[in-house]
Amino acid sequence: GGQAGELDRSIRELIDAVSAEMNDDFNTPKALARLFELVSRINSLQGGQLSFADLIPATLEELKTTFRAFIYDVFGLQDELEAGSNGQGGLVDGLMELVIDMRQQARASKDWATSDKIRDALQELHIVLKDGKEGTSWSKS
């Protein structure tokens, strides 16, 4: 249909634009702007406002490949959560330490409801807390 062709074409144009901007004397701001447009489309696909059925499989694969290439390889960004478990994600590690400290304070004052709420919220984010002799550690499940 018209919508399927339009979405597919617009995503392909954005993918091409990202590459073109980077080839134009490494125009990082414009390339990032195009990547953010792609993020918006990805969020709409995940949220159900746009349908994956409107993309041909090759375009979806190209979208994934382009995104990985530019985010991870060109810009050197990485998934902070992935990096957190091996010591490279300073921001995530710091935030997790704060959350773990808040949970430990709740436990120390026998505020089990807060302690459980923190643990359950982290589990929804696929983060598991492990309480041990050396303190509490966390990992991605």
PDB file of C-alpha atoms in Angstrom:
ATOM      1  CA  GLY A   1       0.000   0.000   0.000  1.00  0.00           C
ATOM      2  CA  GLY A   2       0.895   3.675  -0.034  1.00  0.00           C
ATOM      3  CA  GLN A   3       1.799   3.823   3.656  1.00  0.00           C
ATOM      4  CA  ALA A   4       4.089   0.789   3.372  1.00  0.00           C
ATOM      5  CA  GLY A   5       6.004   2.291   0.472  1.00  0.00           C
ATOM      6  CA  GLU A   6       6.150   5.728   2.103  1.00  0.00           C
ATOM      7  CA  LEU A   7       7.554   4.524   5.447  1.00  0.00           C
ATOM      8  CA  ASP A   8      10.053   2.240   3.753  1.00  0.00           C
ATOM      9  CA  ARG A   9      11.186   5.020   1.402  1.00  0.00           C
ATOM     10  CA  SER A  10      11.478   7.615   4.199  1.00  0.00           C
ATOM     11  CA  ILE A  11      13.606   5.297   6.348  1.00  0.00           C
ATOM     12  CA  ARG A  12      15.861   4.454   3.395  1.00  0.00           C
ATOM     13  CA  GLU A  13      16.251   8.196   2.677  1.00  0.00           C
ATOM     14  CA  LEU A  14      17.257   8.845   6.304  1.00  0.00           C
ATOM     15  CA  ILE A  15      19.771   5.986   6.200  1.00  0.00           C
ATOM     16  CA  ASP A  16      21.270   7.399   3.000  1.00  0.00           C
ATOM     17  CA  ALA A  17      21.286  10.914   4.513  1.00  0.00           C
ATOM     18  CA  VAL A  18      23.278   9.760   7.558  1.00  0.00           C
ATOM     19  CA  SER A  19      25.979   8.354   5.283  1.00  0.00           C
ATOM     20  CA  ALA A  20      25.910  11.412   3.025  1.00  0.00           C
ATOM     21  CA  GLU A  21      26.320  13.798   5.981  1.00  0.00           C
ATOM     22  CA  MET A  22      29.285  11.823   7.304  1.00  0.00           C
ATOM     23  CA  ASN A  23      30.866  11.807   3.836  1.00  0.00           C
ATOM     24  CA  ASP A  24      30.396  15.598   3.628  1.00  0.00           C
ATOM     25  CA  ASP A  25      33.528  16.535   5.580  1.00  0.00           C
ATOM     26  CA  PHE A  26      32.319  14.425   8.495  1.00  0.00           C
ATOM     27  CA  ASN A  27      29.267  16.630   9.190  1.00  0.00           C
ATOM     28  CA  THR A  28      28.600  15.095  12.600  1.00  0.00           C
ATOM     29  CA  PRO A  29      25.809  17.455  13.777  1.00  0.00           C
ATOM     30  CA  LYS A  30      23.678  16.815  10.695  1.00  0.00           C
ATOM     31  CA  ALA A  31      24.411  13.077  10.791  1.00  0.00           C
ATOM     32  CA  LEU A  32      23.343  12.987  14.450  1.00  0.00           C
ATOM     33  CA  ALA A  33      20.169  14.891  13.577  1.00  0.00           C
ATOM     34  CA  ARG A  34      19.347  12.241  10.955  1.00  0.00           C
ATOM     35  CA  LEU A  35      20.090   9.470  13.471  1.00  0.00           C
ATOM     36  CA  PHE A  36      17.675  11.103  15.925  1.00  0.00           C
ATOM     37  CA  GLU A  37      15.036  11.114  13.177  1.00  0.00           C
ATOM     38  CA  LEU A  38      15.693   7.387  12.787  1.00  0.00           C
ATOM     39  CA  VAL A  39      15.376   6.949  16.572  1.00  0.00           C
ATOM     40  CA  SER A  40      11.990   8.643  16.385  1.00  0.00           C
ATOM     41  CA  ARG A  41      10.876   6.187  13.689  1.00  0.00           C
ATOM     42  CA  ILE A  42      12.263   3.233  15.666  1.00  0.00           C
ATOM     43  CA  ASN A  43      10.367   4.384  18.774  1.00  0.00           C
ATOM     44  CA  SER A  44       7.176   4.708  16.713  1.00  0.00           C
ATOM     45  CA  LEU A  45       7.682   1.189  15.378  1.00  0.00           C
ATOM     46  CA  GLN A  46       8.255  -0.179  18.881  1.00  0.00           C
ATOM     47  CA  GLY A  47       5.307   1.779  20.270  1.00  0.00           C
ATOM     48  CA  GLY A  48       2.970   0.496  17.579  1.00  0.00           C
ATOM     49  CA  GLN A  49       2.264   3.894  15.958  1.00  0.00           C
ATOM     50  CA  LEU A  50       4.044   2.580  12.849  1.00  0.00           C
ATOM     51  CA  SER A  51       3.882  -1.017  11.681  1.00  0.00           C
ATOM     52  CA  PHE A  52       6.853  -3.284  11.016  1.00  0.00           C
ATOM     53  CA  ALA A  53       4.673  -4.744   8.251  1.00  0.00           C
ATOM     54  CA  ASP A  54       5.185  -1.443   6.402  1.00  0.00           C
ATOM     55  CA  LEU A  55       8.920  -2.152   6.062  1.00  0.00           C
ATOM     56  CA  ILE A  56      10.464  -4.663   3.743  1.00  0.00           C
ATOM     57  CA  PRO A  57      12.853  -6.981   5.641  1.00  0.00           C
ATOM     58  CA  ALA A  58      15.900  -5.635   3.779  1.00  0.00           C
ATOM     59  CA  THR A  59      15.143  -2.082   4.960  1.00  0.00           C
ATOM     60  CA  LEU A  60      14.713  -3.219   8.561  1.00  0.00           C
ATOM     61  CA  GLU A  61      18.039  -5.057   8.370  1.00  0.00           C
ATOM     62  CA  GLU A  62      19.730  -2.019   6.802  1.00  0.00           C
ATOM     63  CA  LEU A  63      18.272   0.170   9.567  1.00  0.00           C
ATOM     64  CA  LYS A  64      19.773  -2.104  12.249  1.00  0.00           C
ATOM     65  CA  THR A  65      23.143  -2.305  10.489  1.00  0.00           C
ATOM     66  CA  THR A  66      23.352   1.451   9.894  1.00  0.00           C
ATOM     67  CA  PHE A  67      22.392   2.248  13.457  1.00  0.00           C
ATOM     68  CA  ARG A  68      24.934  -0.149  14.941  1.00  0.00           C
ATOM     69  CA  ALA A  69      27.662   1.077  12.601  1.00  0.00           C
ATOM     70  CA  PHE A  70      27.186   4.760  13.361  1.00  0.00           C
ATOM     71  CA  ILE A  71      26.330   4.585  17.051  1.00  0.00           C
ATOM     72  CA  TYR A  72      28.946   2.017  18.060  1.00  0.00           C
ATOM     73  CA  ASP A  73      31.701   2.255  15.447  1.00  0.00           C
ATOM     74  CA  VAL A  74      31.669   5.826  14.120  1.00  0.00           C
ATOM     75  CA  PHE A  75      30.582   7.749  17.233  1.00  0.00           C
ATOM     76  CA  GLY A  76      32.082   5.263  19.698  1.00  0.00           C
ATOM     77  CA  LEU A  77      28.948   5.160  21.810  1.00  0.00           C
ATOM     78  CA  GLN A  78      27.866   1.939  23.418  1.00  0.00           C
ATOM     79  CA  ASP A  79      25.004   0.481  25.325  1.00  0.00           C
ATOM     80  CA  GLU A  80      25.678   1.843  28.814  1.00  0.00           C
ATOM     81  CA  LEU A  81      23.948  -1.111  30.445  1.00  0.00           C
ATOM     82  CA  GLU A  82      26.017  -3.623  28.482  1.00  0.00           C
ATOM     83  CA  ALA A  83      29.156  -1.715  29.416  1.00  0.00           C
ATOM     84  CA  GLY A  84      28.137  -1.376  33.054  1.00  0.00           C
ATOM     85  CA  SER A  85      28.581  -5.029  33.848  1.00  0.00           C
ATOM     86  CA  ASN A  86      32.213  -4.999  32.670  1.00  0.00           C
ATOM     87  CA  GLY A  87      33.258  -1.763  34.331  1.00  0.00           C
ATOM     88  CA  GLN A  88      33.116   0.594  31.335  1.00  0.00           C
ATOM     89  CA  GLY A  89      29.730   2.139  32.029  1.00  0.00           C
ATOM     90  CA  GLY A  90      30.638   4.672  34.682  1.00  0.00           C
ATOM     91  CA  LEU A  91      27.276   6.432  34.574  1.00  0.00           C
ATOM     92  CA  VAL A  92      25.260   3.247  34.929  1.00  0.00           C
ATOM     93  CA  ASP A  93      27.582   1.879  37.616  1.00  0.00           C
ATOM     94  CA  GLY A  94      27.241   5.115  39.582  1.00  0.00           C
ATOM     95  CA  LEU A  95      23.464   5.136  39.279  1.00  0.00           C
ATOM     96  CA  MET A  96      23.250   1.478  40.250  1.00  0.00           C
ATOM     97  CA  GLU A  97      25.410   2.121  43.330  1.00  0.00           C
ATOM     98  CA  LEU A  98      23.017   4.903  44.325  1.00  0.00           C
ATOM     99  CA  VAL A  99      19.963   2.669  43.849  1.00  0.00           C
ATOM    100  CA  ILE A 100      21.614  -0.196  45.755  1.00  0.00           C
ATOM    101  CA  ASP A 101      22.527   2.192  48.608  1.00  0.00           C
ATOM    102  CA  MET A 102      18.916   3.428  48.761  1.00  0.00           C
ATOM    103  CA  ARG A 103      17.688  -0.174  48.935  1.00  0.00           C
ATOM    104  CA  GLN A 104      20.216  -1.038  51.659  1.00  0.00           C
ATOM    105  CA  GLN A 105      19.120   1.979  53.720  1.00  0.00           C
ATOM    106  CA  ALA A 106      15.508   0.859  53.365  1.00  0.00           C
ATOM    107  CA  ARG A 107      16.447  -2.658  54.489  1.00  0.00           C
ATOM    108  CA  ALA A 108      18.492  -1.338  57.421  1.00  0.00           C
ATOM    109  CA  SER A 109      15.464   0.601  58.654  1.00  0.00           C
ATOM    110  CA  LYS A 110      13.233  -2.438  58.017  1.00  0.00           C
ATOM    111  CA  ASP A 111      11.318  -0.607  55.269  1.00  0.00           C
ATOM    112  CA  TRP A 112      10.647  -3.828  53.382  1.00  0.00           C
ATOM    113  CA  ALA A 113       8.044  -2.245  51.076  1.00  0.00           C
ATOM    114  CA  THR A 114      10.578   0.222  49.657  1.00  0.00           C
ATOM    115  CA  SER A 115      13.295  -2.415  49.463  1.00  0.00           C
ATOM    116  CA  ASP A 116      10.976  -4.773  47.560  1.00  0.00           C
ATOM    117  CA  LYS A 117       9.727  -1.973  45.297  1.00  0.00           C
ATOM    118  CA  ILE A 118      13.306  -1.117  44.260  1.00  0.00           C
ATOM    119  CA  ARG A 119      14.149  -4.770  43.624  1.00  0.00           C
ATOM    120  CA  ASP A 120      10.932  -5.358  41.640  1.00  0.00           C
ATOM    121  CA  ALA A 121      11.389  -2.202  39.537  1.00  0.00           C
ATOM    122  CA  LEU A 122      14.931  -3.291  38.656  1.00  0.00           C
ATOM    123  CA  GLN A 123      13.689  -6.769  37.739  1.00  0.00           C
ATOM    124  CA  GLU A 124      11.237  -5.174  35.291  1.00  0.00           C
ATOM    125  CA  LEU A 125      14.303  -3.587  33.664  1.00  0.00           C
ATOM    126  CA  HIS A 126      15.978  -7.031  33.564  1.00  0.00           C
ATOM    127  CA  ILE A 127      18.440  -6.110  36.300  1.00  0.00           C
ATOM    128  CA  VAL A 128      19.030  -8.652  39.044  1.00  0.00           C
ATOM    129  CA  LEU A 129      20.423  -7.755  42.464  1.00  0.00           C
ATOM    130  CA  LYS A 130      22.502 -10.320  44.326  1.00  0.00           C
ATOM    131  CA  ASP A 131      23.058  -9.803  48.046  1.00  0.00           C
ATOM    132  CA  GLY A 132      26.316 -11.320  49.296  1.00  0.00           C
ATOM    133  CA  LYS A 133      28.916 -11.039  52.049  1.00  0.00           C
ATOM    134  CA  GLU A 134      30.775  -8.281  50.163  1.00  0.00           C
ATOM    135  CA  GLY A 135      27.580  -6.313  49.597  1.00  0.00           C
ATOM    136  CA  THR A 136      25.076  -6.193  46.784  1.00  0.00           C
ATOM    137  CA  SER A 137      26.043  -6.704  43.162  1.00  0.00           C
ATOM    138  CA  TRP A 138      23.905  -6.380  40.060  1.00  0.00           C
ATOM    139  CA  SER A 139      23.760  -7.938  36.629  1.00  0.00           C
ATOM    140  CA  LYS A 140      21.624  -7.826  33.525  1.00  0.00           C
ATOM    141  CA  SER A 141      19.344 -10.844  33.262  1.00  0.00           C
TER     142      SER A 141
END
